[in-house]
Amino acid sequence: MCLSVPAEVAKILPDDMAIVSIDGISKEISIALIDDLAVGDYVLVHVGYALARIDPAEAERTLQLLQELGSEGQDLQS
Amino acid sequence: MKYADEFRDKTIARGLARAIGAEAESQSEYRFMEFCGGHTHAISRYGLEDMLPANVRMIHGPGCPVCVLPASRIDMAIRLAERPEVTLCVYGDLMRVPGSQGKSLLTAKAFGADIRMVYSTLDAIRIAEQAPNREVVFFAIGFETTTPPTAVMIRLAEKKWLKSFSVFCNHVLTPSAMHSILESPDIRNIGRVEVDGFLGPAHVSAIIGTEPYEVLAQQFGKPIVIAGFEPLDMMQAILMLVRQVNEGRHEVENQYSRAVTRKGNRRAQEEVSDIFELRDQFEWRGLGLVPHSGLKLKQAYAQFDAEMRFAMHEVRVADNPACECGAILRGVKRPVDCELFGTVCTPEIPTGSCMVSSEGACAAHWTYGRFRDYQLRRA
Ligand code: SF4
């Protein structure tokens, strides 16, 4: 039940609703819990609601850090 | 899937595993509890335990809202659904959870109760709008992640003047449960929980932020790292926990910074605090009565409170004594330590709630972990 997925906002609808795309599949969800969403933003979707906005810069930073940590680990082996 | 697949890279995962292996000191033991059912599920699904060195162990905590719901609340929901005027809307996970007599919402439905599975609280609103002559009740359950959607639903019901709509509220709070795991009178009976750190919940934290954990980390001297649900997120968080333990630190760190901030989602928090207030105590399966750990509707929304509307009473019931859910939820025992595991109790016919939800420790182990046990035995 706690599983949620990242989705891209494809269209903002009236009444705090939006169409998001999850791996190419469209879904109508509520965006009542997030302010100022725009098309192209990524959100976490859980039980039909956007719960949080995904910050692309932070995602990039985490990925970079993971690459570094991962390759440090690789070096340990060799 | 963007923001998911990149965090599943096998090569990086192996590198991280080696880094953990190199940094975990061989003479020490590291026992980390993942609080959240989403983590439990992912750990089993991606076989993360196999990548960790033997002295780094994951303990599956109570972070699945279905698993911690006591049988008495299921009984209440069944009694409610059996009233001829009521339509009960529930999240699918709840349908097979056994109540005290082995009866579930699914069996009640088979006997004619009007129970509808919903995916979202918005579905419940739609059902209520379409059936103005029925008493439509939403069985609300979940941690801080599912509470804001319930709040939005109540606001909508008010706006739409839904006069025969109400909510059976079972929302619970994560920090109070973490507190109760570390410090509660029950520990004497079940055995002390040995935890060296916590993998903090991902999406709960997206709502409440990292700040509420700070006092826990301080008070109990345990490091807490908020972690995303993808395998690399968890491996990185475990490495961060190992480092904290090695350095004797006990801080709250945030691995999941792409979705979690220190203050969390303010708008969601406001929705929740407008509509709900704390209960003095709430029963958790396996943890007993936990003070200030559950929510109920505020007086101003009493008309939407199914417990008031239908004068529902809770009758506490003892769990099946053979079911070890209580000890498993606290990380004192593992699913295989339960003699019912895989014999009497399977996902098809679950005895305890840990077997019902795919996020429960027993179900996760049944689905993904048995093969691993088999291989270990053969090795
Ligand atoms: S195997 Fe079944 S009975 Fe045993 S602890 Fe798990 S859920 Fe409870």
Short mmCIF file of C-alpha atoms and ligand atoms in Angstrom, two decimals:
data_model
loop_
_atom_site.label_atom_id
_atom_site.label_comp_id
_atom_site.label_asym_id
_atom_site.label_seq_id
_atom_site.Cartn_x
_atom_site.Cartn_y
_atom_site.Cartn_z
CA MET A 1 0.00 0.00 0.00
CA CYS A 2 2.89 2.34 0.66
CA LEU A 3 4.36 1.76 -2.76
CA SER A 4 4.35 4.82 -4.93
CA VAL A 5 5.81 5.65 -8.29
CA PRO A 6 7.48 8.63 -9.96
CA ALA A 7 5.34 10.13 -12.72
CA GLU A 8 5.58 13.04 -15.13
CA VAL A 9 2.88 15.68 -15.16
CA ALA A 10 1.39 15.73 -18.66
CA LYS A 11 -1.61 18.00 -18.25
CA ILE A 12 -3.09 20.14 -15.51
CA LEU A 13 -6.87 19.76 -15.17
CA PRO A 14 -9.40 21.86 -13.25
CA ASP A 15 -10.27 21.11 -9.59
CA ASP A 16 -6.73 20.21 -8.53
CA MET A 17 -6.53 17.24 -10.87
CA ALA A 18 -3.86 16.36 -13.42
CA ILE A 19 -2.99 13.74 -15.99
CA VAL A 20 0.36 12.11 -15.33
CA SER A 21 2.30 9.66 -17.38
CA ILE A 22 3.87 6.62 -15.74
CA ASP A 23 6.05 4.74 -18.19
CA GLY A 24 3.82 5.91 -21.02
CA ILE A 25 0.58 5.04 -19.24
CA SER A 26 -1.71 7.99 -18.52
CA LYS A 27 -3.46 8.33 -15.22
CA GLU A 28 -5.65 10.96 -13.66
CA ILE A 29 -4.54 11.95 -10.17
CA SER A 30 -5.19 14.63 -7.59
CA ILE A 31 -2.65 17.40 -7.14
CA ALA A 32 -4.49 19.00 -4.23
CA LEU A 33 -1.48 18.44 -1.96
CA ILE A 34 1.14 20.21 -4.08
CA ASP A 35 1.35 23.88 -4.98
CA ASP A 36 2.29 25.28 -8.38
CA LEU A 37 2.84 22.16 -10.42
CA ALA A 38 3.69 22.56 -14.08
CA VAL A 39 3.65 20.24 -17.06
CA GLY A 40 6.97 18.36 -17.19
CA ASP A 41 7.42 18.26 -13.41
CA TYR A 42 7.95 14.88 -11.79
CA VAL A 43 5.95 13.84 -8.75
CA LEU A 44 5.61 10.83 -6.49
CA VAL A 45 2.18 9.30 -6.90
CA HIS A 46 0.59 7.36 -4.07
CA VAL A 47 -3.03 6.15 -3.83
CA GLY A 48 -4.04 8.52 -6.61
CA TYR A 49 -2.41 11.66 -5.16
CA ALA A 50 0.81 13.50 -5.91
CA LEU A 51 2.58 13.50 -2.54
CA ALA A 52 5.86 15.19 -3.32
CA ARG A 53 7.63 16.89 -6.13
CA ILE A 54 10.84 15.23 -7.29
CA ASP A 55 13.72 17.68 -7.36
CA PRO A 56 15.74 17.02 -10.55
CA ALA A 57 18.89 18.73 -9.24
CA GLU A 58 18.87 16.65 -6.06
CA ALA A 59 18.22 13.48 -8.07
CA GLU A 60 21.24 14.30 -10.22
CA ARG A 61 23.40 14.92 -7.16
CA THR A 62 22.39 11.60 -5.61
CA LEU A 63 23.13 9.77 -8.85
CA GLN A 64 26.56 11.35 -9.07
CA LEU A 65 27.32 10.46 -5.49
CA LEU A 66 26.15 6.90 -6.12
CA GLN A 67 28.45 6.65 -9.14
CA GLU A 68 31.37 7.81 -7.03
CA LEU A 69 30.60 5.54 -4.08
CA GLY A 70 29.98 2.66 -6.47
CA SER A 71 33.26 3.07 -8.29
CA GLU A 72 35.21 3.50 -5.05
CA GLY A 73 33.75 0.14 -4.14
CA GLN A 74 34.84 -1.29 -7.48
CA ASP A 75 38.41 -0.11 -6.86
CA LEU A 76 38.43 -1.91 -3.54
CA GLN A 77 38.07 -5.19 -5.33
CA SER A 78 40.81 -4.74 -7.90
CA MET B 1 10.79 4.65 -15.53
CA LYS B 2 12.63 7.91 -14.96
CA TYR B 3 13.76 8.44 -11.35
CA ALA B 4 13.45 4.72 -10.76
CA ASP B 5 15.54 2.74 -13.26
CA GLU B 6 18.68 4.83 -12.77
CA PHE B 7 18.58 3.85 -9.12
CA ARG B 8 18.66 0.13 -9.91
CA ASP B 9 22.05 -0.18 -11.61
CA LYS B 10 23.62 -3.53 -10.76
CA THR B 11 27.25 -2.51 -11.18
CA ILE B 12 26.88 0.43 -8.85
CA ALA B 13 25.01 -1.77 -6.38
CA ARG B 14 27.92 -4.21 -6.34
CA GLY B 15 30.35 -1.35 -5.84
CA LEU B 16 28.27 -0.07 -2.94
CA ALA B 17 28.12 -3.56 -1.45
CA ARG B 18 31.91 -3.74 -1.54
CA ALA B 19 32.19 -0.33 0.04
CA ILE B 20 29.86 -1.47 2.84
CA GLY B 21 31.91 -4.66 3.25
CA ALA B 22 35.12 -2.66 3.46
CA GLU B 23 33.80 -0.15 5.97
CA ALA B 24 31.87 -2.47 8.25
CA GLU B 25 34.36 -3.45 10.93
CA SER B 26 34.60 -7.21 11.10
CA GLN B 27 34.47 -7.42 14.89
CA SER B 28 31.26 -5.34 15.07
CA GLU B 29 27.65 -6.24 14.41
CA TYR B 30 25.40 -3.79 12.58
CA ARG B 31 21.67 -4.31 13.00
CA PHE B 32 19.56 -1.85 11.09
CA MET B 33 15.81 -1.73 11.19
CA GLU B 34 13.99 -0.64 8.07
CA PHE B 35 10.81 0.83 9.42
CA CYS B 36 8.88 0.99 6.21
CA GLY B 37 7.08 -1.89 4.48
CA GLY B 38 8.18 -0.47 1.14
CA HIS B 39 11.78 -1.07 2.17
CA THR B 40 11.02 -4.60 3.40
CA HIS B 41 9.43 -5.39 0.07
CA ALA B 42 12.35 -3.96 -1.94
CA ILE B 43 14.99 -5.68 0.21
CA SER B 44 13.37 -9.05 -0.47
CA ARG B 45 12.58 -8.33 -4.08
CA TYR B 46 16.10 -7.23 -5.04
CA GLY B 47 17.86 -9.69 -2.75
CA LEU B 48 19.72 -6.89 -1.00
CA GLU B 49 20.44 -9.01 2.07
CA ASP B 50 22.57 -11.29 -0.08
CA MET B 51 24.75 -8.36 -1.06
CA LEU B 52 25.48 -7.32 2.52
CA PRO B 53 28.31 -8.71 4.63
CA ALA B 54 27.22 -11.20 7.29
CA ASN B 55 27.69 -8.73 10.14
CA VAL B 56 25.30 -6.18 8.59
CA ARG B 57 21.77 -7.39 9.21
CA MET B 58 18.44 -5.87 8.26
CA ILE B 59 15.57 -6.15 10.71
CA HIS B 60 12.10 -5.78 9.32
CA GLY B 61 10.18 -3.28 11.37
CA PRO B 62 6.49 -2.54 11.71
CA GLY B 63 6.16 -0.16 8.81
CA CYS B 64 3.20 -1.69 7.05
CA PRO B 65 -0.10 -0.11 8.05
CA VAL B 66 -2.09 -3.23 7.21
CA CYS B 67 0.22 -5.42 9.29
CA VAL B 68 -0.09 -3.31 12.42
CA LEU B 69 -3.87 -2.95 12.33
CA PRO B 70 -5.26 -5.01 15.21
CA ALA B 71 -7.92 -7.67 14.59
CA SER B 72 -10.39 -5.67 16.68
CA ARG B 73 -10.46 -2.87 14.09
CA ILE B 74 -11.07 -5.40 11.30
CA ASP B 75 -13.94 -6.85 13.38
CA MET B 76 -15.40 -3.36 13.71
CA ALA B 77 -15.21 -2.83 9.95
CA ILE B 78 -16.86 -6.19 9.27
CA ARG B 79 -19.70 -5.44 11.71
CA LEU B 80 -20.15 -2.08 10.02
CA ALA B 81 -20.18 -3.57 6.50
CA GLU B 82 -22.78 -6.10 7.59
CA ARG B 83 -25.29 -3.33 8.27
CA PRO B 84 -27.72 -3.37 5.36
CA GLU B 85 -27.63 0.40 4.80
CA VAL B 86 -23.82 0.60 4.59
CA THR B 87 -21.44 0.53 1.64
CA LEU B 88 -17.87 0.14 2.86
CA CYS B 89 -15.00 1.37 0.66
CA VAL B 90 -11.58 -0.16 1.37
CA TYR B 91 -8.09 -0.29 -0.06
CA GLY B 92 -7.54 -3.72 -1.62
CA ASP B 93 -4.80 -4.79 0.81
CA LEU B 94 -7.32 -4.93 3.63
CA MET B 95 -9.71 -7.40 2.08
CA ARG B 96 -8.02 -10.59 3.26
CA VAL B 97 -6.81 -9.48 6.69
CA PRO B 98 -8.29 -11.92 9.20
CA GLY B 99 -10.34 -10.51 12.05
CA SER B 100 -10.67 -12.30 15.36
CA GLN B 101 -12.93 -15.14 14.12
CA GLY B 102 -10.84 -15.82 11.04
CA LYS B 103 -13.43 -13.83 9.12
CA SER B 104 -12.23 -11.15 6.69
CA LEU B 105 -13.87 -8.40 4.66
CA LEU B 106 -13.60 -10.72 1.69
CA THR B 107 -15.68 -13.41 3.40
CA ALA B 108 -18.14 -10.77 4.60
CA LYS B 109 -18.48 -9.62 1.00
CA ALA B 110 -19.06 -13.18 -0.15
CA PHE B 111 -21.92 -13.33 2.34
CA GLY B 112 -23.50 -10.27 0.81
CA ALA B 113 -21.98 -7.25 2.56
CA ASP B 114 -21.63 -4.27 0.22
CA ILE B 115 -17.86 -3.79 0.23
CA ARG B 116 -16.08 -2.03 -2.60
CA MET B 117 -12.37 -2.01 -3.27
CA VAL B 118 -11.04 1.43 -4.08
CA TYR B 119 -7.68 2.59 -5.34
CA SER B 120 -7.99 6.15 -4.14
CA THR B 121 -10.07 8.23 -1.72
CA LEU B 122 -11.46 9.95 -4.81
CA ASP B 123 -13.13 6.67 -5.78
CA ALA B 124 -14.92 6.67 -2.42
CA ILE B 125 -16.23 10.17 -3.08
CA ARG B 126 -17.50 9.06 -6.50
CA ILE B 127 -19.27 6.07 -4.98
CA ALA B 128 -20.91 8.32 -2.37
CA GLU B 129 -22.07 10.75 -5.04
CA GLN B 130 -23.59 7.97 -7.08
CA ALA B 131 -25.40 6.41 -4.12
CA PRO B 132 -26.90 9.28 -2.13
CA ASN B 133 -29.30 6.93 -0.36
CA ARG B 134 -26.61 4.67 1.04
CA GLU B 135 -24.36 5.23 4.03
CA VAL B 136 -20.97 5.21 2.33
CA VAL B 137 -18.05 4.69 4.71
CA PHE B 138 -14.39 4.88 3.81
CA PHE B 139 -12.10 2.56 5.80
CA ALA B 140 -9.17 4.92 6.25
CA ILE B 141 -5.84 3.34 7.12
CA GLY B 142 -2.19 4.18 6.75
CA PHE B 143 0.72 6.24 7.92
CA GLU B 144 1.44 9.88 7.20
CA THR B 145 1.45 9.15 3.46
CA THR B 146 -2.18 8.12 3.17
CA THR B 147 -3.53 10.53 5.77
CA PRO B 148 -3.39 13.68 3.59
CA PRO B 149 -5.48 12.00 0.84
CA THR B 150 -8.08 11.14 3.50
CA ALA B 151 -8.06 14.78 4.65
CA VAL B 152 -8.59 16.02 1.10
CA MET B 153 -11.46 13.56 0.74
CA ILE B 154 -13.20 14.83 3.88
CA ARG B 155 -12.85 18.39 2.63
CA LEU B 156 -14.36 17.35 -0.70
CA ALA B 157 -17.23 15.55 1.02
CA GLU B 158 -17.95 18.71 2.97
CA LYS B 159 -17.82 20.86 -0.13
CA LYS B 160 -20.11 18.52 -2.01
CA TRP B 161 -22.57 18.28 0.91
CA LEU B 162 -22.32 14.51 1.09
CA LYS B 163 -24.65 13.92 4.01
CA SER B 164 -24.33 10.17 4.27
CA PHE B 165 -20.59 9.87 3.87
CA SER B 166 -18.22 9.07 6.71
CA VAL B 167 -14.78 7.77 7.55
CA PHE B 168 -13.67 4.93 9.81
CA CYS B 169 -10.34 6.41 10.81
CA ASN B 170 -7.33 4.17 11.52
CA HIS B 171 -4.50 6.50 10.63
CA VAL B 172 -1.33 6.07 12.66
CA LEU B 173 1.88 7.99 13.19
CA THR B 174 5.37 6.75 12.45
CA PRO B 175 7.55 8.56 15.01
CA SER B 176 5.42 7.38 17.94
CA ALA B 177 5.76 3.78 16.75
CA MET B 178 9.53 4.11 16.43
CA HIS B 179 9.52 5.48 19.93
CA SER B 180 7.48 2.55 21.18
CA ILE B 181 9.84 0.03 19.56
CA LEU B 182 12.78 1.49 21.41
CA GLU B 183 11.05 2.02 24.70
CA SER B 184 7.99 0.20 25.90
CA PRO B 185 6.99 -2.02 28.81
CA ASP B 186 6.27 -4.90 26.40
CA ILE B 187 9.94 -5.23 25.64
CA ARG B 188 10.35 -7.25 28.82
CA ASN B 189 7.98 -9.90 27.49
CA ILE B 190 9.09 -10.05 23.88
CA GLY B 191 12.79 -9.51 24.36
CA ARG B 192 14.90 -6.47 23.81
CA VAL B 193 15.10 -5.14 20.32
CA GLU B 194 18.69 -4.76 19.34
CA VAL B 195 18.83 -2.02 16.75
CA ASP B 196 21.90 0.01 15.88
CA GLY B 197 20.18 2.36 13.48
CA PHE B 198 17.11 2.98 11.37
CA LEU B 199 16.51 3.19 7.66
CA GLY B 200 13.91 5.94 7.82
CA PRO B 201 10.73 5.84 5.73
CA ALA B 202 10.81 7.43 2.29
CA HIS B 203 7.34 8.67 1.55
CA VAL B 204 6.23 9.25 5.11
CA SER B 205 9.20 11.59 5.30
CA ALA B 206 8.22 13.31 2.07
CA ILE B 207 5.17 14.45 4.04
CA ILE B 208 6.50 15.05 7.57
CA GLY B 209 10.09 15.95 6.65
CA THR B 210 13.20 14.77 8.47
CA GLU B 211 12.80 17.08 11.45
CA PRO B 212 10.47 14.87 13.55
CA TYR B 213 13.17 12.17 13.75
CA GLU B 214 15.79 14.48 15.21
CA VAL B 215 14.55 14.12 18.76
CA LEU B 216 14.43 10.30 18.41
CA ALA B 217 17.99 10.12 17.12
CA GLN B 218 19.13 12.28 20.03
CA GLN B 219 17.07 10.66 22.75
CA PHE B 220 17.98 7.08 21.89
CA GLY B 221 21.42 7.69 20.42
CA LYS B 222 20.52 5.88 17.19
CA PRO B 223 21.42 7.06 13.69
CA ILE B 224 18.50 7.45 11.29
CA VAL B 225 19.00 7.70 7.53
CA ILE B 226 15.96 8.51 5.41
CA ALA B 227 16.18 6.29 2.32
CA GLY B 228 14.38 6.06 -1.00
CA PHE B 229 12.81 2.80 -2.14
CA GLU B 230 15.11 1.89 -5.01
CA PRO B 231 17.90 -0.62 -4.36
CA LEU B 232 20.73 1.92 -4.78
CA ASP B 233 18.97 4.31 -2.41
CA MET B 234 18.89 1.65 0.25
CA MET B 235 22.46 0.49 -0.29
CA GLN B 236 23.71 4.06 -0.04
CA ALA B 237 21.67 4.62 3.11
CA ILE B 238 23.09 1.45 4.69
CA LEU B 239 26.59 2.69 3.92
CA MET B 240 25.70 6.01 5.56
CA LEU B 241 24.45 4.15 8.64
CA VAL B 242 27.61 2.03 8.86
CA ARG B 243 29.69 5.21 8.72
CA GLN B 244 27.66 6.85 11.46
CA VAL B 245 28.02 3.81 13.71
CA ASN B 246 31.77 3.67 13.07
CA GLU B 247 32.15 7.33 13.87
CA GLY B 248 29.93 7.10 16.95
CA ARG B 249 27.44 9.59 15.52
CA HIS B 250 23.67 9.44 15.82
CA GLU B 251 22.23 11.97 13.43
CA VAL B 252 19.36 12.17 11.03
CA GLU B 253 20.70 12.08 7.48
CA ASN B 254 18.70 12.31 4.30
CA GLN B 255 19.66 10.05 1.42
CA TYR B 256 16.35 10.70 -0.37
CA SER B 257 16.89 14.40 -0.93
CA ARG B 258 15.18 14.30 -4.31
CA ALA B 259 11.80 14.00 -2.59
CA VAL B 260 12.36 14.75 1.10
CA THR B 261 13.20 18.04 2.77
CA ARG B 262 13.70 18.88 6.43
CA LYS B 263 10.28 20.46 6.78
CA GLY B 264 8.35 18.12 4.47
CA ASN B 265 5.17 18.94 2.57
CA ARG B 266 3.67 21.84 4.48
CA ARG B 267 0.44 21.88 2.55
CA ALA B 268 -0.22 18.23 3.31
CA GLN B 269 0.64 18.78 6.98
CA GLU B 270 -1.83 21.65 7.18
CA GLU B 271 -4.61 19.60 5.59
CA VAL B 272 -4.02 16.88 8.16
CA SER B 273 -3.85 19.15 11.19
CA ASP B 274 -7.01 20.99 10.12
CA ILE B 275 -9.04 17.81 10.14
CA PHE B 276 -7.45 15.34 12.53
CA GLU B 277 -6.33 15.31 16.13
CA LEU B 278 -4.38 12.83 18.25
CA ARG B 279 -6.06 9.93 19.99
CA ASP B 280 -4.85 9.33 23.54
CA GLN B 281 -3.76 5.88 22.46
CA PHE B 282 -4.23 3.43 19.64
CA GLU B 283 -3.68 -0.31 19.49
CA TRP B 284 -1.04 -1.63 17.11
CA ARG B 285 -0.85 -5.29 16.32
CA GLY B 286 2.33 -6.53 17.90
CA LEU B 287 3.09 -3.30 19.74
CA GLY B 288 -0.01 -3.08 21.95
CA LEU B 289 -1.45 0.27 23.01
CA VAL B 290 0.85 3.04 21.85
CA PRO B 291 0.20 6.50 23.37
CA HIS B 292 -0.55 9.36 20.97
CA SER B 293 0.05 7.17 17.94
CA GLY B 294 -3.29 7.38 16.15
CA LEU B 295 -5.51 10.05 14.68
CA LYS B 296 -9.24 10.74 14.85
CA LEU B 297 -11.44 13.37 13.28
CA LYS B 298 -11.74 16.67 15.09
CA GLN B 299 -15.04 17.56 16.74
CA ALA B 300 -15.81 20.00 13.93
CA TYR B 301 -15.89 17.06 11.51
CA ALA B 302 -17.78 14.69 13.81
CA GLN B 303 -20.52 14.28 11.20
CA PHE B 304 -17.98 12.46 9.04
CA ASP B 305 -16.74 10.22 11.85
CA ALA B 306 -18.15 6.72 11.33
CA GLU B 307 -17.24 5.71 14.87
CA MET B 308 -19.62 8.37 16.22
CA ARG B 309 -22.21 8.06 13.52
CA PHE B 310 -22.66 4.32 14.01
CA ALA B 311 -21.69 4.19 17.71
CA MET B 312 -18.95 1.69 16.89
CA HIS B 313 -17.24 -0.04 19.79
CA GLU B 314 -13.84 -1.57 19.90
CA VAL B 315 -13.58 -4.94 21.62
CA ARG B 316 -9.96 -5.83 22.11
CA VAL B 317 -9.12 -9.36 21.03
CA ALA B 318 -6.01 -11.40 21.62
CA ASP B 319 -4.04 -12.34 18.51
CA ASN B 320 -3.60 -15.99 17.58
CA PRO B 321 -1.03 -17.05 20.19
CA ALA B 322 0.98 -19.07 17.69
CA CYS B 323 1.39 -16.09 15.36
CA GLU B 324 4.72 -14.39 15.94
CA CYS B 325 3.79 -11.14 14.18
CA GLY B 326 4.38 -9.19 17.39
CA ALA B 327 7.96 -10.35 17.77
CA ILE B 328 8.59 -10.07 14.04
CA LEU B 329 7.35 -6.49 13.90
CA ARG B 330 9.82 -5.62 16.61
CA GLY B 331 12.64 -7.36 14.85
CA VAL B 332 13.10 -9.90 17.64
CA LYS B 333 12.17 -12.88 15.45
CA ARG B 334 12.17 -13.65 11.75
CA PRO B 335 9.32 -15.12 9.69
CA VAL B 336 10.92 -18.56 9.58
CA ASP B 337 10.96 -18.61 13.38
CA CYS B 338 7.16 -18.83 13.33
CA GLU B 339 5.94 -22.40 13.32
CA LEU B 340 2.92 -21.47 11.23
CA PHE B 341 5.03 -19.93 8.46
CA GLY B 342 4.41 -21.61 5.14
CA THR B 343 2.29 -24.38 6.63
CA VAL B 344 -0.85 -23.03 8.24
CA CYS B 345 -0.08 -19.48 7.19
CA THR B 346 0.46 -18.55 3.53
CA PRO B 347 -0.49 -15.50 1.46
CA GLU B 348 -3.57 -17.40 0.19
CA ILE B 349 -4.82 -18.15 3.70
CA PRO B 350 -2.97 -15.81 6.05
CA THR B 351 -3.16 -16.30 9.80
CA GLY B 352 -1.45 -13.07 10.78
CA SER B 353 -1.32 -9.69 9.19
CA CYS B 354 2.40 -9.89 8.32
CA MET B 355 1.42 -12.45 5.71
CA VAL B 356 -1.44 -10.44 4.21
CA SER B 357 0.15 -7.36 2.78
CA SER B 358 2.87 -7.73 0.16
CA GLU B 359 4.80 -5.29 2.33
CA GLY B 360 4.63 -7.53 5.39
CA ALA B 361 7.78 -9.30 6.54
CA CYS B 362 6.21 -12.79 6.26
CA ALA B 363 4.70 -12.23 2.81
CA ALA B 364 7.92 -10.68 1.49
CA HIS B 365 9.88 -13.63 2.78
CA TRP B 366 7.35 -16.10 1.35
CA THR B 367 7.46 -14.50 -2.09
CA TYR B 368 11.16 -13.75 -2.47
CA GLY B 369 13.10 -15.20 0.43
CA ARG B 370 12.33 -18.92 0.54
CA PHE B 371 14.52 -19.79 -2.38
CA ARG B 372 17.36 -18.01 -0.66
CA ASP B 373 16.85 -20.11 2.49
CA TYR B 374 16.89 -23.23 0.38
CA GLN B 375 20.16 -22.24 -1.25
CA LEU B 376 21.68 -21.37 2.11
CA ARG B 377 20.67 -24.76 3.48
CA ARG B 378 22.18 -26.54 0.52
CA ALA B 379 25.40 -24.58 0.66
S1 SF4 C 1 3.92 -16.68 9.42
FE1 SF4 C 1 1.80 -16.03 9.67
S2 SF4 C 1 1.29 -16.62 11.73
FE2 SF4 C 1 3.50 -16.64 11.60
S3 SF4 C 1 4.13 -14.58 12.21
FE3 SF4 C 1 3.92 -14.52 10.02
S4 SF4 C 1 1.84 -13.82 9.72
FE4 SF4 C 1 1.95 -14.48 11.84
#
